[in-house]
PDB file of C-alpha atoms in Angstrom:
ATOM      1  CA  UNK K 593       5.979  13.091 -22.583  1.00  0.00           C
ATOM      2  CA  UNK K 594       5.889  16.788 -21.730  1.00  0.00           C
ATOM      3  CA  UNK K 595       2.505  17.853 -20.396  1.00  0.00           C
ATOM      4  CA  UNK K 596       1.374  14.321 -19.543  1.00  0.00           C
ATOM      5  CA  UNK K 597       0.488  13.217 -16.010  1.00  0.00           C
ATOM      6  CA  UNK K 598       2.846  11.000 -14.038  1.00  0.00           C
ATOM      7  CA  UNK K 599       1.319   7.695 -13.048  1.00  0.00           C
ATOM      8  CA  UNK K 600       1.780   4.278 -11.530  1.00  0.00           C
ATOM      9  CA  UNK K 601       0.144   1.052 -12.680  1.00  0.00           C
ATOM     10  CA  UNK K 602      -1.558  -1.227 -10.170  1.00  0.00           C
ATOM     11  CA  UNK K 603       0.452  -4.330 -10.948  1.00  0.00           C
ATOM     12  CA  UNK K 604      -0.983  -7.803 -10.372  1.00  0.00           C
ATOM     13  CA  UNK K 605       1.696  -9.377 -12.628  1.00  0.00           C
ATOM     14  CA  UNK K 606      -1.049 -10.477 -15.031  1.00  0.00           C
ATOM     15  CA  UNK K 607      -2.212  -9.760 -18.545  1.00  0.00           C
ATOM     16  CA  UNK K 608      -4.839  -7.106 -17.762  1.00  0.00           C
ATOM     17  CA  UNK K 609      -2.357  -4.949 -15.846  1.00  0.00           C
ATOM     18  CA  UNK K 610       0.179  -5.333 -18.667  1.00  0.00           C
ATOM     19  CA  UNK K 611      -2.341  -4.352 -21.321  1.00  0.00           C
ATOM     20  CA  UNK K 612      -3.586  -1.424 -19.246  1.00  0.00           C
ATOM     21  CA  UNK K 613       0.024  -0.209 -19.033  1.00  0.00           C
ATOM     22  CA  UNK K 614       0.326  -0.391 -22.794  1.00  0.00           C
ATOM     23  CA  UNK K 615      -3.038   1.331 -23.278  1.00  0.00           C
ATOM     24  CA  UNK K 616      -1.991   4.489 -21.405  1.00  0.00           C
ATOM     25  CA  UNK K 617       1.440   4.902 -22.959  1.00  0.00           C
ATOM     26  CA  UNK K 618       1.533   8.275 -24.679  1.00  0.00           C
ATOM     27  CA  UNK K 619      -1.126   9.783 -22.409  1.00  0.00           C
ATOM     28  CA  UNK K 620       0.365   8.952 -18.987  1.00  0.00           C
ATOM     29  CA  UNK K 621       4.046   9.044 -18.088  1.00  0.00           C
ATOM     30  CA  UNK K 622       4.221   5.730 -16.252  1.00  0.00           C
ATOM     31  CA  UNK K 623       6.975   5.948 -13.643  1.00  0.00           C
ATOM     32  CA  UNK K 624       6.300   2.932 -11.454  1.00  0.00           C
ATOM     33  CA  UNK K 625       4.402  -0.254 -10.682  1.00  0.00           C
ATOM     34  CA  UNK K 626       2.467  -0.780  -7.455  1.00  0.00           C
ATOM     35  CA  UNK K 627       2.024  -4.352  -6.247  1.00  0.00           C
ATOM     36  CA  UNK K 628       0.976  -6.119  -3.062  1.00  0.00           C
ATOM     37  CA  UNK K 629       2.762  -9.096  -1.525  1.00  0.00           C
ATOM     38  CA  UNK K 630       1.845 -11.684   1.060  1.00  0.00           C
ATOM     39  CA  UNK K 631       4.456 -10.909   3.746  1.00  0.00           C
ATOM     40  CA  UNK K 632       4.535 -14.535   4.848  1.00  0.00           C
ATOM     41  CA  UNK K 633       5.086 -16.231   1.488  1.00  0.00           C
ATOM     42  CA  UNK K 634       6.619 -13.374  -0.500  1.00  0.00           C
ATOM     43  CA  UNK K 635       4.097 -13.994  -3.271  1.00  0.00           C
ATOM     44  CA  UNK K 636       1.467 -11.915  -5.039  1.00  0.00           C
ATOM     45  CA  UNK K 637      -1.845 -12.773  -3.342  1.00  0.00           C
ATOM     46  CA  UNK K 638      -4.149 -15.084  -5.348  1.00  0.00           C
ATOM     47  CA  UNK K 639      -1.819 -15.162  -8.378  1.00  0.00           C
ATOM     48  CA  UNK K 640       0.745 -17.028  -6.291  1.00  0.00           C
ATOM     49  CA  UNK K 641       3.704 -15.477  -8.142  1.00  0.00           C
ATOM     50  CA  UNK K 642       7.027 -15.178  -6.264  1.00  0.00           C
ATOM     51  CA  UNK K 643       8.318 -11.650  -5.620  1.00  0.00           C
ATOM     52  CA  UNK K 644      11.533 -12.350  -7.545  1.00  0.00           C
ATOM     53  CA  UNK K 645       9.532 -12.920 -10.732  1.00  0.00           C
ATOM     54  CA  UNK K 646       7.570  -9.703 -10.270  1.00  0.00           C
ATOM     55  CA  UNK K 647      10.869  -7.861  -9.817  1.00  0.00           C
ATOM     56  CA  UNK K 648      12.039  -9.487 -13.063  1.00  0.00           C
ATOM     57  CA  UNK K 649       8.945  -8.141 -14.828  1.00  0.00           C
ATOM     58  CA  UNK K 650       9.695  -4.634 -13.555  1.00  0.00           C
ATOM     59  CA  UNK K 651      13.270  -4.860 -14.838  1.00  0.00           C
ATOM     60  CA  UNK K 652      12.032  -6.092 -18.232  1.00  0.00           C
ATOM     61  CA  UNK K 653       9.675  -3.104 -18.388  1.00  0.00           C
ATOM     62  CA  UNK K 654      12.320  -0.666 -17.150  1.00  0.00           C
ATOM     63  CA  UNK K 655      10.117   0.546 -14.291  1.00  0.00           C
ATOM     64  CA  UNK K 656      10.581   0.764 -10.508  1.00  0.00           C
ATOM     65  CA  UNK K 657       8.506  -1.703  -8.476  1.00  0.00           C
ATOM     66  CA  UNK K 658       6.826  -0.451  -5.305  1.00  0.00           C
ATOM     67  CA  UNK K 659       5.785  -3.438  -3.181  1.00  0.00           C
ATOM     68  CA  UNK K 660       3.339  -3.229  -0.274  1.00  0.00           C
ATOM     69  CA  UNK K 661       3.719  -6.152   2.135  1.00  0.00           C
ATOM     70  CA  UNK K 662       0.483  -7.408   3.681  1.00  0.00           C
ATOM     71  CA  UNK K 663      -0.505 -10.138   6.120  1.00  0.00           C
ATOM     72  CA  UNK K 664      -2.615 -12.814   4.470  1.00  0.00           C
ATOM     73  CA  UNK K 665      -5.501 -13.038   4.854  1.00  0.00           C
ATOM     74  CA  UNK K 666      -5.451  -9.270   5.179  1.00  0.00           C
ATOM     75  CA  UNK K 667      -8.021  -7.277   7.192  1.00  0.00           C
ATOM     76  CA  UNK K 668      -9.559  -4.509   5.110  1.00  0.00           C
ATOM     77  CA  UNK K 669      -8.373  -1.738   7.399  1.00  0.00           C
ATOM     78  CA  UNK K 670      -4.760  -2.982   7.196  1.00  0.00           C
ATOM     79  CA  UNK K 671      -4.925  -3.168   3.401  1.00  0.00           C
ATOM     80  CA  UNK K 672      -6.340   0.328   3.134  1.00  0.00           C
ATOM     81  CA  UNK K 673      -3.803   1.805   5.550  1.00  0.00           C
ATOM     82  CA  UNK K 674      -0.741   0.290   3.888  1.00  0.00           C
ATOM     83  CA  UNK K 675      -1.803   0.882   0.310  1.00  0.00           C
ATOM     84  CA  UNK K 676      -2.867   4.382   1.341  1.00  0.00           C
ATOM     85  CA  UNK K 677       0.641   5.040   2.639  1.00  0.00           C
ATOM     86  CA  UNK K 678       2.092   3.923  -0.693  1.00  0.00           C
ATOM     87  CA  UNK K 679      -0.297   6.156  -2.626  1.00  0.00           C
ATOM     88  CA  UNK K 680       0.563   9.110  -0.377  1.00  0.00           C
ATOM     89  CA  UNK K 681       4.253   8.514  -1.072  1.00  0.00           C
ATOM     90  CA  UNK K 682       3.551   8.371  -4.794  1.00  0.00           C
ATOM     91  CA  UNK K 683       1.678  11.655  -4.620  1.00  0.00           C
ATOM     92  CA  UNK K 684       4.621  13.314  -2.850  1.00  0.00           C
ATOM     93  CA  UNK K 685       6.746  12.178  -5.804  1.00  0.00           C
ATOM     94  CA  UNK K 686       4.411  13.905  -8.256  1.00  0.00           C
ATOM     95  CA  UNK K 687       2.287  10.919  -9.245  1.00  0.00           C
ATOM     96  CA  UNK K 688      -1.240  11.977 -10.217  1.00  0.00           C
ATOM     97  CA  UNK K 689      -2.695   8.859 -11.821  1.00  0.00           C
ATOM     98  CA  UNK K 690      -3.079   5.202 -10.803  1.00  0.00           C
ATOM     99  CA  UNK K 691      -3.904   2.862 -13.678  1.00  0.00           C
ATOM    100  CA  UNK K 692      -5.999  -0.283 -13.176  1.00  0.00           C
ATOM    101  CA  UNK K 693      -6.700  -3.206 -15.502  1.00  0.00           C
ATOM    102  CA  UNK K 694     -10.308  -3.755 -14.395  1.00  0.00           C
ATOM    103  CA  UNK K 695     -12.790  -4.596 -17.123  1.00  0.00           C
ATOM    104  CA  UNK K 696     -16.383  -4.942 -15.906  1.00  0.00           C
ATOM    105  CA  UNK K 697     -16.782  -5.456 -12.154  1.00  0.00           C
ATOM    106  CA  UNK K 698     -18.532  -2.314 -10.983  1.00  0.00           C
ATOM    107  CA  UNK K 699     -18.116  -2.999  -7.270  1.00  0.00           C
ATOM    108  CA  UNK K 700     -14.355  -3.302  -7.683  1.00  0.00           C
ATOM    109  CA  UNK K 701     -14.159  -0.060  -9.618  1.00  0.00           C
ATOM    110  CA  UNK K 702     -16.334   1.726  -7.068  1.00  0.00           C
ATOM    111  CA  UNK K 703     -14.049   0.544  -4.268  1.00  0.00           C
ATOM    112  CA  UNK K 704     -10.914   1.750  -6.056  1.00  0.00           C
ATOM    113  CA  UNK K 705     -12.443   5.139  -6.795  1.00  0.00           C
ATOM    114  CA  UNK K 706     -13.621   5.558  -3.201  1.00  0.00           C
ATOM    115  CA  UNK K 707     -10.239   4.542  -1.786  1.00  0.00           C
ATOM    116  CA  UNK K 708      -8.460   7.245  -3.818  1.00  0.00           C
ATOM    117  CA  UNK K 709     -10.933  10.011  -3.027  1.00  0.00           C
ATOM    118  CA  UNK K 710      -9.074  12.942  -1.519  1.00  0.00           C
ATOM    119  CA  UNK K 711      -5.633  11.434  -2.193  1.00  0.00           C
ATOM    120  CA  UNK K 712      -4.817  13.708  -5.137  1.00  0.00           C
ATOM    121  CA  UNK K 713      -4.354  10.576  -7.278  1.00  0.00           C
ATOM    122  CA  UNK K 714      -6.970   9.884  -9.955  1.00  0.00           C
ATOM    123  CA  UNK K 715      -7.794   6.280 -10.936  1.00  0.00           C
ATOM    124  CA  UNK K 716      -7.782   5.369 -14.632  1.00  0.00           C
ATOM    125  CA  UNK K 717      -9.446   2.321 -16.180  1.00  0.00           C
ATOM    126  CA  UNK K 718      -8.287   2.232 -19.811  1.00  0.00           C
ATOM    127  CA  UNK K 719      -9.708  -1.249 -20.519  1.00  0.00           C
ATOM    128  CA  UNK K 720     -13.073  -0.631 -18.872  1.00  0.00           C
ATOM    129  CA  UNK K 721     -16.052  -1.946 -20.817  1.00  0.00           C
ATOM    130  CA  UNK K 722     -13.975  -3.935 -23.297  1.00  0.00           C
ATOM    131  CA  UNK K 723     -15.547  -7.022 -24.834  1.00  0.00           C
ATOM    132  CA  UNK K 724     -13.457  -9.709 -23.219  1.00  0.00           C
ATOM    133  CA  UNK K 725     -13.373 -12.152 -26.139  1.00  0.00           C
ATOM    134  CA  UNK K 726     -12.051  -9.455 -28.470  1.00  0.00           C
ATOM    135  CA  UNK K 727      -9.684  -8.140 -25.793  1.00  0.00           C
ATOM    136  CA  UNK K 728      -8.201 -11.572 -25.072  1.00  0.00           C
ATOM    137  CA  UNK K 729      -7.688 -12.258 -28.784  1.00  0.00           C
ATOM    138  CA  UNK K 730      -6.128  -8.817 -29.196  1.00  0.00           C
ATOM    139  CA  UNK K 731      -3.669  -9.496 -26.399  1.00  0.00           C
ATOM    140  CA  UNK K 732      -2.482 -12.658 -28.127  1.00  0.00           C
ATOM    141  CA  UNK K 733      -2.285 -10.915 -31.503  1.00  0.00           C
ATOM    142  CA  UNK K 734      -0.208  -8.087 -30.021  1.00  0.00           C
ATOM    143  CA  UNK K 735       2.391 -10.577 -28.827  1.00  0.00           C
ATOM    144  CA  UNK K 736       1.519 -10.668 -25.136  1.00  0.00           C
ATOM    145  CA  UNK K 737       2.778 -13.943 -23.640  1.00  0.00           C
ATOM    146  CA  UNK K 738       1.481 -15.126 -20.298  1.00  0.00           C
ATOM    147  CA  UNK K 739       1.186 -18.335 -18.336  1.00  0.00           C
ATOM    148  CA  UNK K 740      -1.922 -19.265 -16.357  1.00  0.00           C
ATOM    149  CA  UNK K 741      -0.771 -19.299 -12.751  1.00  0.00           C
ATOM    150  CA  UNK K 742      -3.944 -19.889 -10.796  1.00  0.00           C
ATOM    151  CA  UNK K 743      -7.367 -21.421 -11.500  1.00  0.00           C
ATOM    152  CA  UNK K 744     -10.512 -21.463  -9.402  1.00  0.00           C
ATOM    153  CA  UNK K 745     -11.688 -25.066  -9.960  1.00  0.00           C
ATOM    154  CA  UNK K 746     -15.226 -24.085  -8.944  1.00  0.00           C
ATOM    155  CA  UNK K 747     -15.403 -21.965 -12.106  1.00  0.00           C
ATOM    156  CA  UNK K 748     -12.966 -23.522 -14.600  1.00  0.00           C
ATOM    157  CA  UNK K 749     -11.089 -26.804 -15.116  1.00  0.00           C
ATOM    158  CA  UNK K 750      -8.087 -27.023 -12.812  1.00  0.00           C
ATOM    159  CA  UNK K 751      -5.905 -28.448 -15.576  1.00  0.00           C
ATOM    160  CA  UNK K 752      -5.840 -24.998 -17.215  1.00  0.00           C
ATOM    161  CA  UNK K 753      -3.227 -24.004 -14.617  1.00  0.00           C
ATOM    162  CA  UNK K 754       0.246 -23.998 -16.103  1.00  0.00           C
ATOM    163  CA  UNK K 755      -0.955 -23.543 -19.669  1.00  0.00           C
ATOM    164  CA  UNK K 756       0.076 -20.637 -21.862  1.00  0.00           C
ATOM    165  CA  UNK K 757      -2.498 -17.942 -22.525  1.00  0.00           C
ATOM    166  CA  UNK K 758      -2.634 -18.252 -26.305  1.00  0.00           C
ATOM    167  CA  UNK K 759      -5.062 -18.903 -29.135  1.00  0.00           C
ATOM    168  CA  UNK K 760      -5.233 -22.618 -28.335  1.00  0.00           C
ATOM    169  CA  UNK K 761      -6.011 -21.860 -24.692  1.00  0.00           C
ATOM    170  CA  UNK K 762      -8.805 -19.477 -25.665  1.00  0.00           C
ATOM    171  CA  UNK K 763     -10.259 -22.031 -28.083  1.00  0.00           C
ATOM    172  CA  UNK K 764     -10.253 -24.702 -25.372  1.00  0.00           C
ATOM    173  CA  UNK K 765     -12.092 -22.625 -22.757  1.00  0.00           C
ATOM    174  CA  UNK K 766     -15.448 -24.146 -21.805  1.00  0.00           C
ATOM    175  CA  UNK K 767     -18.555 -22.071 -22.354  1.00  0.00           C
ATOM    176  CA  UNK K 768     -19.252 -19.817 -19.397  1.00  0.00           C
ATOM    177  CA  UNK K 769     -15.571 -19.166 -18.638  1.00  0.00           C
ATOM    178  CA  UNK K 770     -14.726 -15.549 -19.395  1.00  0.00           C
ATOM    179  CA  UNK K 771     -11.826 -15.329 -21.899  1.00  0.00           C
ATOM    180  CA  UNK K 772     -10.094 -12.806 -19.632  1.00  0.00           C
ATOM    181  CA  UNK K 773     -10.993 -14.589 -16.389  1.00  0.00           C
ATOM    182  CA  UNK K 774     -12.845 -11.455 -15.325  1.00  0.00           C
ATOM    183  CA  UNK K 775     -14.854 -13.286 -12.670  1.00  0.00           C
ATOM    184  CA  UNK K 776     -11.784 -14.839 -11.080  1.00  0.00           C
ATOM    185  CA  UNK K 777     -11.838 -18.048 -13.118  1.00  0.00           C
ATOM    186  CA  UNK K 778      -8.087 -17.821 -13.697  1.00  0.00           C
ATOM    187  CA  UNK K 779      -5.114 -15.499 -13.282  1.00  0.00           C
ATOM    188  CA  UNK K 780      -1.934 -15.059 -15.322  1.00  0.00           C
ATOM    189  CA  UNK K 781       1.715 -14.051 -15.179  1.00  0.00           C
ATOM    190  CA  UNK K 782       3.049 -12.041 -18.143  1.00  0.00           C
ATOM    191  CA  UNK K 783       6.484 -12.908 -19.483  1.00  0.00           C
ATOM    192  CA  UNK K 784       6.627 -10.789 -22.636  1.00  0.00           C
ATOM    193  CA  UNK K 785       4.672  -8.354 -24.760  1.00  0.00           C
ATOM    194  CA  UNK K 786       4.349  -4.668 -25.597  1.00  0.00           C
ATOM    195  CA  UNK K 787       6.690  -2.557 -23.489  1.00  0.00           C
ATOM    196  CA  UNK K 788       8.977  -5.425 -22.465  1.00  0.00           C
ATOM    197  CA  UNK K 789      12.635  -4.836 -23.326  1.00  0.00           C
ATOM    198  CA  UNK K 790      13.248  -8.579 -23.055  1.00  0.00           C
ATOM    199  CA  UNK K 791      11.237 -11.645 -22.003  1.00  0.00           C
ATOM    200  CA  UNK K 792      11.116 -12.807 -18.404  1.00  0.00           C
ATOM    201  CA  UNK K 793      12.655 -16.257 -18.237  1.00  0.00           C
ATOM    202  CA  UNK K 794      10.362 -18.536 -16.250  1.00  0.00           C
ATOM    203  CA  UNK K 795      10.009 -22.240 -15.589  1.00  0.00           C
ATOM    204  CA  UNK K 796       6.545 -23.715 -15.133  1.00  0.00           C
ATOM    205  CA  UNK K 797       6.553 -26.494 -12.585  1.00  0.00           C
ATOM    206  CA  UNK K 798       3.939 -28.805 -11.118  1.00  0.00           C
ATOM    207  CA  UNK K 799       0.505 -27.655 -10.017  1.00  0.00           C
ATOM    208  CA  UNK K 800      -0.538 -27.686  -6.372  1.00  0.00           C
ATOM    209  CA  UNK K 801      -3.757 -27.003  -4.490  1.00  0.00           C
ATOM    210  CA  UNK K 802      -3.649 -23.932  -2.272  1.00  0.00           C
ATOM    211  CA  UNK K 803      -6.547 -22.269  -0.432  1.00  0.00           C
ATOM    212  CA  UNK K 804      -9.043 -23.865  -2.785  1.00  0.00           C
ATOM    213  CA  UNK K 805      -7.179 -22.862  -5.961  1.00  0.00           C
ATOM    214  CA  UNK K 806      -5.045 -24.855  -8.388  1.00  0.00           C
ATOM    215  CA  UNK K 807      -1.715 -23.015  -8.669  1.00  0.00           C
ATOM    216  CA  UNK K 808       1.136 -23.624 -11.128  1.00  0.00           C
ATOM    217  CA  UNK K 809       4.495 -23.295  -9.409  1.00  0.00           C
ATOM    218  CA  UNK K 810       6.628 -20.734 -11.257  1.00  0.00           C
ATOM    219  CA  UNK K 811      10.330 -20.125 -10.804  1.00  0.00           C
ATOM    220  CA  UNK K 812      13.009 -18.046 -12.495  1.00  0.00           C
ATOM    221  CA  UNK K 813      14.289 -19.735 -15.638  1.00  0.00           C
TER     222      UNK K 813
END
């Protein structure tokens, strides 16, 4: 990896982050994962994944996990200050790139780019502009395994929560639901795929309603 830039991956625990990590291998020396946690519940916001499972992902990938604890709901200025501190620490350790799994939402990309302006860390979006149907199918074909952790029932059927993100799942999606959940229809937790030394053992429990979402309870297997 001589001559490549050191980088972290913005880690949501889901499929897009995992595929973005794989996409930059060989061009970025990935040396860490950056995630945010609800300080009260110890879970990844929105995805609802317990911290212990995210730590298990990091171990399976052989990468350090850098967790930023946040109040939830989190005021924008608090989010920016705490994530900014983490980015500043990364820069002091020689990190020059932060990799994101965003696909199409321009406002999200603009926000990320603006937040890193002047930090010395450059954002990368290796999946940007991908056709989501082809990308989702490619993830499955490459052996990525993920469980659907959270569904917005205003945009997709709630009973998709707890299902595995696979060819059958993609075939069953109603029209209008993005195959990658790019508009927040659903979120995932990756248990195996490119870059994983071993699978993350996970048990999928019952679904519950939380803050307007249908969430599948996950626990270490």
